Amino acid sequence: MTTDNYIIRSMSRSEVDLAIAYAAAEGWNPGKYDAECFYQVDKNGFLLGELNDEPVGCISAMAYDQHYGFIGFYIVRPQFRGRGFGLKLWQAAMAYLGADRNIGLDGLIVQQENYQKSGFQIAYNHIRYETLGGGVVPPGVVELSTLPFAELAAYDRQLFPAERSLFLQNWIQQPESSALGVLTDGHLVGYGVIRASHTGFRIGPLFANDEQIAETLFQALLAKCPDAPVFLDIPDANPNANALVQRHKMQLVFEAARMYTKTIPSFPINRVFGVTSMELG
C-alpha cells in the first residue's frame, strides 16, 4: 500500500538523469545524452514518485501536441515494487496526457496485458537487433547539418504522429552522434541518426523512402562507429526492415509492442526502418 508520505511531482532537468540511470539499470541502454533532448519535448512530462523524499520511481508522459502523447520510462526501483507506487505513477501520467490524446508506448511483453486493461491496443512489434560497427561510408550521403532544417522537419513530419522540430534540433546536434541524409534531385529521401548509448551506439531514427536508401544510410551510420556494438529497433510491420537486419546477420536482443489508445497513426510504416526511441516514440 502507498502512504501519505508518497508524492508525485514533475522532475527538474537534473532529475531526468535519474530516469536515464534507472533505464540503464533495467538494461534498456538509453543514449548518453538523451536526457537533454527528451526534456525539451515537454518540460512538465517527466514525473517522479517520492516516498519520504526518497525517489522510488518515474514515468514520462510527453505531450507532443494536443492530439498525441507518449509514455515511457515507467520504472519503479526494485526494492519499492509491489506496493502500489507504480500504479499511482501510471495514473498520474495518464491523467496528465488526458483522454482526448492518442497515447503511444512501447510495452515489454510482461506488461502488455496490463496496458491492454488501460485501453492500449497492439499495433505491431519493435524488435531490437545488435551488430558491430565498421565499414566505409557509401557515396551520396550528406551531413544533415548541411541541409535547411525546415526540409528535415518536413520530411520527419511524414513519418511521426506529431510535429517535433525542437526535439529534432537537439537530437541531430547531440555529442558523440552522427546525423546523415540522402538526397535525390536535391530533396531529402531518407535520414538516420546514430548516438552514443551506455553500451555502444544506437541508431534511431532510420527513415527512408525505399530499402536501398535505408541500406545506404545504415552502412554509413555503422561506418561512424568502428568496432563498437550498434543497436537498431525495427518495426516488424516493415518487411524490408526485417530483410535489412537479416542481411546483416544482426542478433535479436529483445522486443516490445508499439501500442496506442486510439487509432494507429497513419504514416507509411514501410518507410520506417528504425524507430527514433522506444522511450519517446
PDB file of N, CA and C in Angstrom, residues 180-214:
ATOM      1  N   LEU A 180      22.875  11.822 -40.652  1.00  0.00           N
ATOM      2  CA  LEU A 180      23.172  11.735 -42.079  1.00  0.00           C
ATOM      3  C   LEU A 180      21.894  11.656 -42.904  1.00  0.00           C
ATOM      4  N   GLY A 181      21.996  12.100 -44.141  1.00  0.00           N
ATOM      5  CA  GLY A 181      20.846  12.050 -45.042  1.00  0.00           C
ATOM      6  C   GLY A 181      21.256  11.637 -46.439  1.00  0.00           C
ATOM      7  N   VAL A 182      20.250  11.318 -47.256  1.00  0.00           N
ATOM      8  CA  VAL A 182      20.444  11.026 -48.674  1.00  0.00           C
ATOM      9  C   VAL A 182      19.501  11.924 -49.463  1.00  0.00           C
ATOM     10  N   LEU A 183      20.033  12.525 -50.533  1.00  0.00           N
ATOM     11  CA  LEU A 183      19.247  13.416 -51.379  1.00  0.00           C
ATOM     12  C   LEU A 183      19.033  12.781 -52.752  1.00  0.00           C
ATOM     13  N   THR A 184      17.867  13.025 -53.329  1.00  0.00           N
ATOM     14  CA  THR A 184      17.598  12.710 -54.724  1.00  0.00           C
ATOM     15  C   THR A 184      17.023  13.954 -55.371  1.00  0.00           C
ATOM     16  N   ASP A 185      17.654  14.404 -56.444  1.00  0.00           N
ATOM     17  CA  ASP A 185      17.245  15.644 -57.118  1.00  0.00           C
ATOM     18  C   ASP A 185      17.143  16.803 -56.138  1.00  0.00           C
ATOM     19  N   GLY A 186      18.063  16.821 -55.176  1.00  0.00           N
ATOM     20  CA  GLY A 186      18.122  17.921 -54.232  1.00  0.00           C
ATOM     21  C   GLY A 186      17.148  17.852 -53.080  1.00  0.00           C
ATOM     22  N   HIS A 187      16.385  16.778 -52.996  1.00  0.00           N
ATOM     23  CA  HIS A 187      15.394  16.635 -51.927  1.00  0.00           C
ATOM     24  C   HIS A 187      15.735  15.457 -51.023  1.00  0.00           C
ATOM     25  N   LEU A 188      15.449  15.620 -49.742  1.00  0.00           N
ATOM     26  CA  LEU A 188      15.739  14.579 -48.757  1.00  0.00           C
ATOM     27  C   LEU A 188      14.838  13.371 -48.986  1.00  0.00           C
ATOM     28  N   VAL A 189      15.448  12.184 -49.093  1.00  0.00           N
ATOM     29  CA  VAL A 189      14.677  10.953 -49.306  1.00  0.00           C
ATOM     30  C   VAL A 189      14.959   9.925 -48.210  1.00  0.00           C
ATOM     31  N   GLY A 190      15.716  10.329 -47.204  1.00  0.00           N
ATOM     32  CA  GLY A 190      15.963   9.448 -46.076  1.00  0.00           C
ATOM     33  C   GLY A 190      16.971  10.086 -45.138  1.00  0.00           C
ATOM     34  N   TYR A 191      16.862   9.749 -43.850  1.00  0.00           N
ATOM     35  CA  TYR A 191      17.868  10.226 -42.905  1.00  0.00           C
ATOM     36  C   TYR A 191      17.964   9.262 -41.732  1.00  0.00           C
ATOM     37  N   GLY A 192      19.110   9.331 -41.063  1.00  0.00           N
ATOM     38  CA  GLY A 192      19.330   8.483 -39.897  1.00  0.00           C
ATOM     39  C   GLY A 192      20.255   9.170 -38.916  1.00  0.00           C
ATOM     40  N   VAL A 193      20.132   8.781 -37.654  1.00  0.00           N
ATOM     41  CA  VAL A 193      20.964   9.315 -36.582  1.00  0.00           C
ATOM     42  C   VAL A 193      21.526   8.150 -35.788  1.00  0.00           C
ATOM     43  N   ILE A 194      22.809   8.230 -35.449  1.00  0.00           N
ATOM     44  CA  ILE A 194      23.420   7.259 -34.548  1.00  0.00           C
ATOM     45  C   ILE A 194      24.015   8.032 -33.382  1.00  0.00           C
ATOM     46  N   ARG A 195      23.772   7.533 -32.157  1.00  0.00           N
ATOM     47  CA  ARG A 195      24.202   8.269 -30.968  1.00  0.00           C
ATOM     48  C   ARG A 195      24.842   7.315 -29.969  1.00  0.00           C
ATOM     49  N   ALA A 196      25.721   7.867 -29.160  1.00  0.00           N
ATOM     50  CA  ALA A 196      26.359   7.073 -28.117  1.00  0.00           C
ATOM     51  C   ALA A 196      25.334   6.667 -27.073  1.00  0.00           C
ATOM     52  N   SER A 197      25.377   5.398 -26.668  1.00  0.00           N
ATOM     53  CA  SER A 197      24.494   4.908 -25.610  1.00  0.00           C
ATOM     54  C   SER A 197      25.356   4.329 -24.488  1.00  0.00           C
ATOM     55  N   HIS A 198      24.740   3.873 -23.426  1.00  0.00           N
ATOM     56  CA  HIS A 198      25.510   3.374 -22.291  1.00  0.00           C
ATOM     57  C   HIS A 198      26.362   2.173 -22.691  1.00  0.00           C
ATOM     58  N   THR A 199      25.863   1.383 -23.630  1.00  0.00           N
ATOM     59  CA  THR A 199      26.673   0.341 -24.261  1.00  0.00           C
ATOM     60  C   THR A 199      26.665   0.592 -25.758  1.00  0.00           C
ATOM     61  N   GLY A 200      27.803   0.894 -26.332  1.00  0.00           N
ATOM     62  CA  GLY A 200      27.892   1.074 -27.770  1.00  0.00           C
ATOM     63  C   GLY A 200      27.122   2.272 -28.287  1.00  0.00           C
ATOM     64  N   PHE A 201      26.427   2.059 -29.425  1.00  0.00           N
ATOM     65  CA  PHE A 201      25.700   3.130 -30.098  1.00  0.00           C
ATOM     66  C   PHE A 201      24.331   2.627 -30.519  1.00  0.00           C
ATOM     67  N   ARG A 202      23.385   3.567 -30.618  1.00  0.00           N
ATOM     68  CA  ARG A 202      22.037   3.228 -31.087  1.00  0.00           C
ATOM     69  C   ARG A 202      21.684   4.059 -32.314  1.00  0.00           C
ATOM     70  N   ILE A 203      21.091   3.408 -33.281  1.00  0.00           N
ATOM     71  CA  ILE A 203      20.575   4.089 -34.468  1.00  0.00           C
ATOM     72  C   ILE A 203      19.103   4.396 -34.248  1.00  0.00           C
ATOM     73  N   GLY A 204      18.713   5.614 -34.554  1.00  0.00           N
ATOM     74  CA  GLY A 204      17.318   5.990 -34.450  1.00  0.00           C
ATOM     75  C   GLY A 204      17.150   7.503 -34.612  1.00  0.00           C
ATOM     76  N   PRO A 205      16.290   7.926 -35.504  1.00  0.00           N
ATOM     77  CA  PRO A 205      15.529   7.064 -36.396  1.00  0.00           C
ATOM     78  C   PRO A 205      16.361   6.616 -37.601  1.00  0.00           C
ATOM     79  N   LEU A 206      15.800   5.698 -38.363  1.00  0.00           N
ATOM     80  CA  LEU A 206      16.289   5.360 -39.696  1.00  0.00           C
ATOM     81  C   LEU A 206      15.062   5.379 -40.597  1.00  0.00           C
ATOM     82  N   PHE A 207      14.881   6.490 -41.268  1.00  0.00           N
ATOM     83  CA  PHE A 207      13.734   6.711 -42.152  1.00  0.00           C
ATOM     84  C   PHE A 207      14.236   6.774 -43.592  1.00  0.00           C
ATOM     85  N   ALA A 208      13.544   6.118 -44.509  1.00  0.00           N
ATOM     86  CA  ALA A 208      13.988   6.125 -45.902  1.00  0.00           C
ATOM     87  C   ALA A 208      12.815   5.824 -46.826  1.00  0.00           C
ATOM     88  N   ASN A 209      12.885   6.384 -48.026  1.00  0.00           N
ATOM     89  CA  ASN A 209      11.803   6.178 -48.994  1.00  0.00           C
ATOM     90  C   ASN A 209      11.779   4.772 -49.565  1.00  0.00           C
ATOM     91  N   ASP A 210      12.923   4.085 -49.539  1.00  0.00           N
ATOM     92  CA  ASP A 210      12.930   2.704 -50.018  1.00  0.00           C
ATOM     93  C   ASP A 210      14.073   1.939 -49.358  1.00  0.00           C
ATOM     94  N   GLU A 211      14.131   0.648 -49.654  1.00  0.00           N
ATOM     95  CA  GLU A 211      15.082  -0.241 -48.988  1.00  0.00           C
ATOM     96  C   GLU A 211      16.529   0.091 -49.337  1.00  0.00           C
ATOM     97  N   GLN A 212      16.787   0.493 -50.575  1.00  0.00           N
ATOM     98  CA  GLN A 212      18.162   0.786 -50.972  1.00  0.00           C
ATOM     99  C   GLN A 212      18.686   2.032 -50.258  1.00  0.00           C
ATOM    100  N   ILE A 213      17.841   3.043 -50.113  1.00  0.00           N
ATOM    101  CA  ILE A 213      18.244   4.247 -49.391  1.00  0.00           C
ATOM    102  C   ILE A 213      18.513   3.907 -47.929  1.00  0.00           C
ATOM    103  N   ALA A 214      17.666   3.072 -47.358  1.00  0.00           N
ATOM    104  CA  ALA A 214      17.867   2.645 -45.970  1.00  0.00           C
ATOM    105  C   ALA A 214      19.178   1.890 -45.824  1.00  0.00           C
TER     106      ALA A 214
END
